[in-house]
Coordinates of C-alpha atoms and ligand atoms in Angstrom, one line a residue:
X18 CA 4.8 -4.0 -26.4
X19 CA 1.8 -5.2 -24.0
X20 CA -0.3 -4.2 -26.9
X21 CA -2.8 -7.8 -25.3
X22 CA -2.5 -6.1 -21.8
X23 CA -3.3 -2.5 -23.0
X24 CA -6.2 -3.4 -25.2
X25 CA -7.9 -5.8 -22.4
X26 CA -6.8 -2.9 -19.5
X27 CA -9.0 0.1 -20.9
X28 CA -10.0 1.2 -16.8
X29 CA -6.8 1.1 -15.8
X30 CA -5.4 2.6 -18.5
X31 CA -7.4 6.1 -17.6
X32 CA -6.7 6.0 -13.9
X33 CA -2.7 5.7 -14.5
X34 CA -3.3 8.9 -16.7
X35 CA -5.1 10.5 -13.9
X36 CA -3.0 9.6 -11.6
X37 CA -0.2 11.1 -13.2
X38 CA -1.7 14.1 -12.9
X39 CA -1.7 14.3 -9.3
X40 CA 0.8 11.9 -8.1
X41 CA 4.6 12.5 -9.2
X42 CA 5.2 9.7 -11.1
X43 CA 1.6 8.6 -10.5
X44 CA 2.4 6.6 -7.9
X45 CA 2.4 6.4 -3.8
X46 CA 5.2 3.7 -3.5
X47 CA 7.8 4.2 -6.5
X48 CA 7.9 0.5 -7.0
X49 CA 4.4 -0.2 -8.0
X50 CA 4.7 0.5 -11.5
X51 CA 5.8 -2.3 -11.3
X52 CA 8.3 -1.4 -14.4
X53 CA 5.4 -0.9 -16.4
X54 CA 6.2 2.3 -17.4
X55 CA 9.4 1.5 -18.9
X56 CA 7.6 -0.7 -21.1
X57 CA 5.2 2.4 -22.4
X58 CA 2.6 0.7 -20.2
X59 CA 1.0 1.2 -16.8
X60 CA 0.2 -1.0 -13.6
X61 CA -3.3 -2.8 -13.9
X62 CA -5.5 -1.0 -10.8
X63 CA -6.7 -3.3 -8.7
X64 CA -10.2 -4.0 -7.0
X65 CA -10.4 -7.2 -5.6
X66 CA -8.2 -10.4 -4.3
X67 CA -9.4 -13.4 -3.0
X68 CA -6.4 -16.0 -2.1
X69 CA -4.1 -16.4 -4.2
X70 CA -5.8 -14.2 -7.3
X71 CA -6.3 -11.0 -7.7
X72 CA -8.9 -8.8 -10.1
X73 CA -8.5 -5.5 -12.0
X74 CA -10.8 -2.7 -12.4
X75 CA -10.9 -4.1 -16.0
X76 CA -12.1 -7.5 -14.7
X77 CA -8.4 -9.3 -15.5
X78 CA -7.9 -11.9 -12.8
X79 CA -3.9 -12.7 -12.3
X80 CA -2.4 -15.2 -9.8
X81 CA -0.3 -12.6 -7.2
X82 CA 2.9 -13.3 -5.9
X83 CA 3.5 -10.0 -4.7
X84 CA 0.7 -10.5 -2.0
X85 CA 0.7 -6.8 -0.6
X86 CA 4.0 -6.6 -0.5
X87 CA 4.4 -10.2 0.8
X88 CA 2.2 -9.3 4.1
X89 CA -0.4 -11.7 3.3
X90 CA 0.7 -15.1 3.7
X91 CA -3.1 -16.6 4.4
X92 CA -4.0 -15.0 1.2
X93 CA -6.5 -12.1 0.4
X94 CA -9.5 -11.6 2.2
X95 CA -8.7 -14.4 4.6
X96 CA -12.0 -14.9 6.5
X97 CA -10.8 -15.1 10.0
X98 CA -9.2 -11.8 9.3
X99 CA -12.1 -10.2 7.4
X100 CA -14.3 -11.3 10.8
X101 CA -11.7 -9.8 13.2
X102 CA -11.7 -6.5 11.0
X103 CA -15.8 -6.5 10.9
X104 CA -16.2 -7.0 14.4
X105 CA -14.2 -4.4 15.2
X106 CA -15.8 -1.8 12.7
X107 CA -19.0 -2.3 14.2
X108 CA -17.4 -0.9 17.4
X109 CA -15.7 2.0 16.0
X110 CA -12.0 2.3 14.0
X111 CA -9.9 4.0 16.4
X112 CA -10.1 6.7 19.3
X113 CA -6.5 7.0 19.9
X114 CA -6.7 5.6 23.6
X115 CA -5.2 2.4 24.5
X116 CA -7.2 -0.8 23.4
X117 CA -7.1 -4.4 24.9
X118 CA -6.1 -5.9 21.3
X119 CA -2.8 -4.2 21.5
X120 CA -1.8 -6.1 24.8
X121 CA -3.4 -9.1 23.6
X122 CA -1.4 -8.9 19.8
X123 CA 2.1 -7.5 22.3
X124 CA 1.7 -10.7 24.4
X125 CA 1.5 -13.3 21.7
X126 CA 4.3 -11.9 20.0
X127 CA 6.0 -12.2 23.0
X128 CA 5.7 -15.7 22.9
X129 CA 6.9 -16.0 19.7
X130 CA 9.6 -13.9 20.1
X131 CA 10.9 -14.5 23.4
X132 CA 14.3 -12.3 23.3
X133 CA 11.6 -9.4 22.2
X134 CA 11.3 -8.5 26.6
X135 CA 9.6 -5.1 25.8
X136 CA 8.1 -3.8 22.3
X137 CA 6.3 -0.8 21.2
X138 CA 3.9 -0.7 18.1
X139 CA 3.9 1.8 15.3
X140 CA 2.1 2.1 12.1
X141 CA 4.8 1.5 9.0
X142 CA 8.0 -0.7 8.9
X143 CA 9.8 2.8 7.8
X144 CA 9.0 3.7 11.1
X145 CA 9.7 0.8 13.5
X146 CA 13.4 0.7 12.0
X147 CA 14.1 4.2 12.2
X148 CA 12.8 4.1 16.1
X149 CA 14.8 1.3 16.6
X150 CA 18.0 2.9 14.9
X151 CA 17.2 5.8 17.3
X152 CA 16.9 3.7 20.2
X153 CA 20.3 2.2 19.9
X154 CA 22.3 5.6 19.1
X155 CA 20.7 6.6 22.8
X156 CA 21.6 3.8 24.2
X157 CA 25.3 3.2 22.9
X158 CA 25.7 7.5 23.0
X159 CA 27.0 6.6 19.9
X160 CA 25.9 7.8 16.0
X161 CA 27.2 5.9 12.8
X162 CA 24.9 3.2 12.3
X163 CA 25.9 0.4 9.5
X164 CA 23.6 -1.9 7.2
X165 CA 24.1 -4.0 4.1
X166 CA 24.2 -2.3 0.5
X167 CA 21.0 -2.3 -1.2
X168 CA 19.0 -3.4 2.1
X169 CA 15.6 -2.0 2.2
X170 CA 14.4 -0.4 5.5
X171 CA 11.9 1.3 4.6
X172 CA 11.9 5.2 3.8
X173 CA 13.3 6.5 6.5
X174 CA 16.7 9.1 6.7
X175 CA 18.1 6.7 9.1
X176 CA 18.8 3.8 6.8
X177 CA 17.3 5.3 3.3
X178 CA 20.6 5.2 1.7
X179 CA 23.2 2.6 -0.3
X180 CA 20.2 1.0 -1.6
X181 CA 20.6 0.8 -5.7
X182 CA 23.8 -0.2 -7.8
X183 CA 26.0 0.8 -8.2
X184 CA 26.6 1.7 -4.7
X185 CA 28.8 4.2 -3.6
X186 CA 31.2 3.5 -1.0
X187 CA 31.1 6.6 0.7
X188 CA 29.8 7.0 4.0
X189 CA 25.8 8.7 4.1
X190 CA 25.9 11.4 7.0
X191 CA 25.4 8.6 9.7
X192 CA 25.7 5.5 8.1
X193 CA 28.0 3.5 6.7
X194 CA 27.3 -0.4 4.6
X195 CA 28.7 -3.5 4.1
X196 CA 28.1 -6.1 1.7
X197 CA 25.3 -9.3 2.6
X198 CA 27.5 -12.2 2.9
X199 CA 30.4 -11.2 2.9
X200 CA 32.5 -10.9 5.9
X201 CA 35.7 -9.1 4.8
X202 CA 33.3 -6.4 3.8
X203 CA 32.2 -6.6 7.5
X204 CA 35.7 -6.6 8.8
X205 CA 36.9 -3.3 7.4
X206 CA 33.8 -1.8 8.1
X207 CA 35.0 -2.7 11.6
X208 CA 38.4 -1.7 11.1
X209 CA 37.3 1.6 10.1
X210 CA 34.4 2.0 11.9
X211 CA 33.7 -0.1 14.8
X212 CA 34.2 2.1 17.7
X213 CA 31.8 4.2 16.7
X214 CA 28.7 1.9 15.5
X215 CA 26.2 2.5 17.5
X216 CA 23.9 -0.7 15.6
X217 CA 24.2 -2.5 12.5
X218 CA 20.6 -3.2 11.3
X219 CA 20.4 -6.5 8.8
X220 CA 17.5 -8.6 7.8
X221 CA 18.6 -12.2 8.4
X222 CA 17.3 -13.6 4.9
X223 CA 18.1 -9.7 2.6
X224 CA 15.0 -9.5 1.1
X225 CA 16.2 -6.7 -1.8
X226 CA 18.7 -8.2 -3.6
X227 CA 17.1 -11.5 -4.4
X228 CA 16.2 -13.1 -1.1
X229 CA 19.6 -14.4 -0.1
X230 CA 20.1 -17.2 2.3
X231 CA 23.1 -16.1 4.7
X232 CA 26.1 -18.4 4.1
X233 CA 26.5 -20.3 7.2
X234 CA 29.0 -18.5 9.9
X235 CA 28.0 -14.9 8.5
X236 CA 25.5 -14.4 11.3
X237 CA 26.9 -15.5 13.8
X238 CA 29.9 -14.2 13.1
X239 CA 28.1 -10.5 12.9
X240 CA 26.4 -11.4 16.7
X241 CA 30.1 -12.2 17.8
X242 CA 31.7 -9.0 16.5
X243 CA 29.2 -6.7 17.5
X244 CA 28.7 -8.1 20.7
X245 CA 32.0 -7.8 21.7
X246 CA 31.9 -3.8 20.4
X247 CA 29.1 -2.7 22.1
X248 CA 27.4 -2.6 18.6
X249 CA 23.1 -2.7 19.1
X250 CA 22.6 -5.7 16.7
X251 CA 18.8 -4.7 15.0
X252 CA 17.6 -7.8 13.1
X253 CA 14.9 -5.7 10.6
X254 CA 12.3 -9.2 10.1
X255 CA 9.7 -6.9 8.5
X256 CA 9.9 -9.3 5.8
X257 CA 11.3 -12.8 7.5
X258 CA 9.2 -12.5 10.6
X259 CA 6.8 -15.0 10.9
X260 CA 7.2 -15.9 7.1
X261 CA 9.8 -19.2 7.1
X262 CA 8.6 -20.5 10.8
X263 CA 6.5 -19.2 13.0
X264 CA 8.8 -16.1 15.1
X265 CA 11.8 -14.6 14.1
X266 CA 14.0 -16.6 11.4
X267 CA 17.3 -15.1 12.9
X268 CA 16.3 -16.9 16.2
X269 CA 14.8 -19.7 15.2
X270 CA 16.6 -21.2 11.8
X271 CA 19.7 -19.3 11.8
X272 CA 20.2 -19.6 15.9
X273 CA 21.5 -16.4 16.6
X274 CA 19.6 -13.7 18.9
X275 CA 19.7 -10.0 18.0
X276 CA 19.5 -7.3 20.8
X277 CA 16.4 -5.9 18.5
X278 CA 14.0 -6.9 16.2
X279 CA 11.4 -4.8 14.1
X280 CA 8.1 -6.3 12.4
X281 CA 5.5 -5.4 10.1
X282 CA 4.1 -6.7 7.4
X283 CA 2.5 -10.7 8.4
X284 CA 2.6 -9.3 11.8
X285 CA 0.1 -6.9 10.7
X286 CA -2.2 -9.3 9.0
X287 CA -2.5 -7.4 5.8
X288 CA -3.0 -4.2 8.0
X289 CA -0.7 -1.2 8.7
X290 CA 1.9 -2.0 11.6
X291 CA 5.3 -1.6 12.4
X292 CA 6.8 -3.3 15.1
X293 CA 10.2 -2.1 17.2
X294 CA 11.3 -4.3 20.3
X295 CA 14.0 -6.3 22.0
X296 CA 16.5 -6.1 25.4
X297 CA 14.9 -4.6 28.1
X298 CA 17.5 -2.2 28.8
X299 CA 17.7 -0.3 25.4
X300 CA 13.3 -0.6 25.1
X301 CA 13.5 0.9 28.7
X302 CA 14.7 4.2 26.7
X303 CA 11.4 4.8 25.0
X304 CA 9.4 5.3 28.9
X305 CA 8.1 8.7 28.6
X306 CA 10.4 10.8 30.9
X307 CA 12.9 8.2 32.1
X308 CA 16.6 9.7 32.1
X309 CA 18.9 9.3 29.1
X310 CA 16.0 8.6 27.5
X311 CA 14.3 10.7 24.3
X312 CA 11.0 11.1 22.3
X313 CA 10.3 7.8 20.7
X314 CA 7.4 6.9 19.2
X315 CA 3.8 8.5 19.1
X316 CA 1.7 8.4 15.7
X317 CA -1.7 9.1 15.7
X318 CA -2.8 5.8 14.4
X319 CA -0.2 4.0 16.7
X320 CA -1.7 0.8 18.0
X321 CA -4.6 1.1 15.5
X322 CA -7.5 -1.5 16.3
X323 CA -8.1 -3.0 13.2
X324 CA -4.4 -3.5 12.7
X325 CA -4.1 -5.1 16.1
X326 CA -7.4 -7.4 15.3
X327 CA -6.0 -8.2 11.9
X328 CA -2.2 -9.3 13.2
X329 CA -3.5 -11.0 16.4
X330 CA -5.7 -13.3 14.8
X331 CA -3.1 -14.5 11.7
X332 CA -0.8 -15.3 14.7
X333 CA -3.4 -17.2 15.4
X334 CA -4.2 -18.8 12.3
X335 CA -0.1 -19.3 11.6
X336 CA 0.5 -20.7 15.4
X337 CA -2.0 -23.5 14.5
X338 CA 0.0 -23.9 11.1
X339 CA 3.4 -23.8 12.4
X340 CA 4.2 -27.9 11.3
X341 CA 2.9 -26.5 7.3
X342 CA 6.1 -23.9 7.1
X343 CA 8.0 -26.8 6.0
X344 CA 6.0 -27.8 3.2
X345 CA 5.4 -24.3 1.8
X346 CA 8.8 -23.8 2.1
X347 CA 9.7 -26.6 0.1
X348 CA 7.0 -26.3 -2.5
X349 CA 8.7 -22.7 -3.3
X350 CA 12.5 -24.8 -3.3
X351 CA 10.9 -27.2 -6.0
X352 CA 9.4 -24.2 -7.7
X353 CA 12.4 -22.3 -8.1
X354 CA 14.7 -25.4 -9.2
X355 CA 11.5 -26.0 -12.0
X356 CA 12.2 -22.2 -12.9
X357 CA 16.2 -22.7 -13.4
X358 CA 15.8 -25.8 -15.4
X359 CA 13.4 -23.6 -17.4
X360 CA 15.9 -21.2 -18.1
X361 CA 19.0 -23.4 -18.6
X362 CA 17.3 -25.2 -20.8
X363 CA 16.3 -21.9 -22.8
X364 CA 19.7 -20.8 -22.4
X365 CA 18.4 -17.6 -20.9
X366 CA 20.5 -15.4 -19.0
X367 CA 18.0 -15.8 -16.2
X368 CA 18.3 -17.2 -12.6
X369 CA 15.5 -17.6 -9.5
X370 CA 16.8 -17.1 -6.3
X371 CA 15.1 -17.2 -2.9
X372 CA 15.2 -18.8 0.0
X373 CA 11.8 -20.9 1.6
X374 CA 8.4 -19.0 -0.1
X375 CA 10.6 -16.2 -1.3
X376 CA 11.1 -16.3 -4.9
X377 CA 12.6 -14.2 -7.2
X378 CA 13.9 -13.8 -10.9
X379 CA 16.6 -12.0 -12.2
X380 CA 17.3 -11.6 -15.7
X381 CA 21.1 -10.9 -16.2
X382 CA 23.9 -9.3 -18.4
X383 CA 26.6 -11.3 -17.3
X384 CA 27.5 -14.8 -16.0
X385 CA 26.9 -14.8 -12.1
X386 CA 29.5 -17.3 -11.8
X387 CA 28.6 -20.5 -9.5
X388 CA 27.2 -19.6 -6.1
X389 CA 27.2 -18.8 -3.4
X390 CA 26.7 -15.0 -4.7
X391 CA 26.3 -12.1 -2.8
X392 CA 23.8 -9.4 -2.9
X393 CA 26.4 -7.1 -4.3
X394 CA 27.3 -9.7 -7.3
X395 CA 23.2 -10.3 -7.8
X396 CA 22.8 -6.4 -8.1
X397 CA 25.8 -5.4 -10.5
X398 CA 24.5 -8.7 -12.9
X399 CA 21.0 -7.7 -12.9
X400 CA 19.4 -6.4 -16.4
X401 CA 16.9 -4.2 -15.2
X402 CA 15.3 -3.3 -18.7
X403 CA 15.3 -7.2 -19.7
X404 CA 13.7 -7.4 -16.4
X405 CA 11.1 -5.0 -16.8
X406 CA 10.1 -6.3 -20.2
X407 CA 9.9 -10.1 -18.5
X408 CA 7.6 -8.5 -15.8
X409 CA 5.3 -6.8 -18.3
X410 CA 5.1 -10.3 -19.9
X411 CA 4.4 -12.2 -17.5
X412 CA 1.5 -9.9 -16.1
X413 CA 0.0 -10.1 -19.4
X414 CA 0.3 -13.8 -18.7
X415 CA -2.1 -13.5 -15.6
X416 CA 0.8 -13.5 -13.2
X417 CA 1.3 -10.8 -11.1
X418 CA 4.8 -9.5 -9.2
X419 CA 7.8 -8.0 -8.8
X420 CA 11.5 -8.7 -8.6
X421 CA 10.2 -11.4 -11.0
X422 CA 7.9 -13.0 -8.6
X423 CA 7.6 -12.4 -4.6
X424 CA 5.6 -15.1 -2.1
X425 CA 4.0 -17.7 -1.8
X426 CA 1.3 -18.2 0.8
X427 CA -0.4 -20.6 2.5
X428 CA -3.6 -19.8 -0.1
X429 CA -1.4 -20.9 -3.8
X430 CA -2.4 -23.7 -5.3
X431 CA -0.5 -26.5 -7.3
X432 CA -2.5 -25.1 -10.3
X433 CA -1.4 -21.6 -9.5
X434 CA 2.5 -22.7 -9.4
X435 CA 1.3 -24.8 -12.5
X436 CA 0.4 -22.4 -14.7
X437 CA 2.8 -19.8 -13.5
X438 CA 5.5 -21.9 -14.5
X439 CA 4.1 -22.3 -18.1
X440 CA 4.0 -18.1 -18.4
X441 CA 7.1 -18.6 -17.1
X442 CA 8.5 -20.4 -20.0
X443 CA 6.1 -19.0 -22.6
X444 CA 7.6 -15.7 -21.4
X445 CA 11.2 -16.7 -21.8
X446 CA 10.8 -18.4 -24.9
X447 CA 10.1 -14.8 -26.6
X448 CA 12.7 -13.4 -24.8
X449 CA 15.8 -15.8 -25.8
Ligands
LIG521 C1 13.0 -5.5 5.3 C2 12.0 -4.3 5.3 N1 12.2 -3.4 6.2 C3 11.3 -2.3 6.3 C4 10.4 -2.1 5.4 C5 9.5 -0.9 5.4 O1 8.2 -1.3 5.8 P1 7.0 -0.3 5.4 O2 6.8 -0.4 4.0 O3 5.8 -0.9 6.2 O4 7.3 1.1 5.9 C6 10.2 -3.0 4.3 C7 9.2 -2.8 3.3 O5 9.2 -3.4 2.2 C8 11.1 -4.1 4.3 O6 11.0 -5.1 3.3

């Protein structure tokens, strides 16, 4: 299989050999094989983007949906970003003192996210949810923390558990899940546990697990139930901050207000950040020596410059987009329905879900059923070979992504959806 891929991907080829000598599983994040392996082949190494596309050390050029991970919403090598990051170079990287571009980026996420009264800035999303998991068990004085089944949080032993099917009910030494979506999975996890929750962490749009839009109700109903508890509701927007409107979706589209929120990702501009803020009165805990309060935080590269440089101006560049959300959001809706006509008219056993520019595909081994579905349903249906294969196919096709697709960003043309589409169904057609 892939025989077009490997013959054309000779470079890469040799550095996934090398790097299985020295990396277990030769990779640094165990998704970017991108389930190449399973197909006897290996990722393409890449040396260059530029928008939407992106360019092997073989000289392949494929249209990315993954967009690092989704962070890059302007596109690669944006050149408002690559100034920011240049100017600052020629002053240095980072001296591990405090820098005016942190309290410049800290103040215009402020005004984007106005329930965020105090934040503090950390290097990896892994690490912004964990500190904010930490701040809430000081605050409450309480331990068992609950999230949804299959959420991703980043790699963290606060919420690195529940996260593949098939899930185990069973409680993870201080944490317990319930399912996206679903609120009588909610409800006994109250009944059982909801005296002694000190937060439920959720992303309001679950990014693992096909990119689910909440049913209507389910968050507020969450923001209800744990405000009434005492429960430190952590919104994790690593992924949904500033990617469907400009600010926090949970605030702004789904209207409810978390007493946390943690960023990364867009807020970073393509650059390493993790963000962890909210009330005033739980952030209060992280003041070096206060009472009650314990070591949160630190990182040598906390705060780094070039991060700062790089999130503060794409908050620029997305404030003075904020009326184009609408239409990139949409232009991802039309894609997907274009993607299930595709497939029902193949008869594949293949769905896209998403919500605005996320966009996924799943390729299935049983009916779904008709929606809405929850995360828990997606996961137990999903064909993770079939999907695999489909994922090899497509990158051969010049397309580029994972959980069948990934973003779109502001920097995608028509003729990049175009011609996506037609992999898409030249792909599929082999498959059926
Ligand atoms: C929702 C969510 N939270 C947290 C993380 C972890 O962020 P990072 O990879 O920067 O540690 C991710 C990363 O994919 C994520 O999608």
């Amino acid at each position: 299989m892939l025989d077009k891929y490997k013959s054309s991907s000779p470079k890469s080829g040799n550095l996934w050999r090398r790097a299985l000598q020295v990396f277990p599983g030769g990779v640094n994040h165990n998704i970017r094989t991108f389930g190449l392996d399973s197909c006897g082949a290996y990722p393409p190494y890449v040396s260059k983007g530029q928008g939407s596309h992106i360019w092997d050390v073989d000289g392949n050029e494929y249209v990315d949906w993954w967009m690092t991970h989704y962070a890059q919403i302007l596109g690669h090598n944006d050149p408002n970003v690559r100034k920011a990051l240049k100017d600052q170079i020629e002053r240095g990287l980072h001296f591990g003192a405090p820098n005016e571009s942190q309290v410049i980026l800290a103040e215009k996420l402020a005004e984007a996210i106005p329930f965020m009264e105090k934040m503090r800035f950390c290097s990896t999303g892994a690490e912004s949810t964990m500190y904010a998991v930490r701040l809430a068990r000081l605050f409450t004085k309480r331990r068992l923390v609950a999230k949804t089944l299959g959420g991703w949080h980043g790699g963290n032993d606060s919420l690195g558990y529940h996260l593949k099917h098939p899930f185990t009910d069973a409680p993870f030494f201080d944490g317990v899940s319930f399912n996206f979506n679903d609120i009588d999975s909610f409800d006994s996890l109250l009944a059982e546990n909801g005296n002694e929750l000190a937060a439920v962490v959720i992303e309001p749009v679950q990014g693992a697990g096909g990119a689910l839009e909440p049913e209507s109700g389910f968050l507020p109903y969450i923001r209800e139930e744990t405000e009434k508890r005492g429960i430190i509701l952590i919104y994790d927007e690593i992924i949904s901050g500033f990617r469907f409107c400009y600010g926090s979706a949970g605030d702004k589209l789904f209207s409810t207000v978390p007493d946390m929120i943690t960023l990364g990702k867009i807020a970073g501009g393509g650059m390493h950040l993790g963000v962890y803020g909210g009330r005033e009165d739980i952030m209060s805990l992280a003041t070096p020596g206060i009472e009650g309060g314990r070591w949160v935080g630190g990182g040598t590269f906390s705060s780094h410059p070039l991060a700062m440089a790089a999130g503060s101006v794409t908050l620029d560049e997305l404030r003075s987009r904020r009326d184009k959300y609408d239409s990139l959001n949409r232009k991802a809706t039309d894609f997907r329905a274009k993607v299930n006509a595709v497939f029902d008219g193949l008869r594949a056993r293949a769905i896209s879900t998403g919500y605005g520019s996320l966009t996924y595909i799943h390729w299935l081994h049983t009916d779904l059923g008709e929606p809405p579905f929850t995360g828990r349903d997606l996961s137990a249906a999903s064909d993770h070979d079939t999907m695999d294969k489909f994922q090899g196919l497509l990158m051969q096709e010049g397309i580029f992504g994972y959980h069948g697709l990934g973003a779109l960003s502001f920097s995608h043309s028509d003729d990049d959806i175009g011609s996506t589409l037609s992999a898409i169904e030249s792909v599929s057609k082999s498959m059926v």
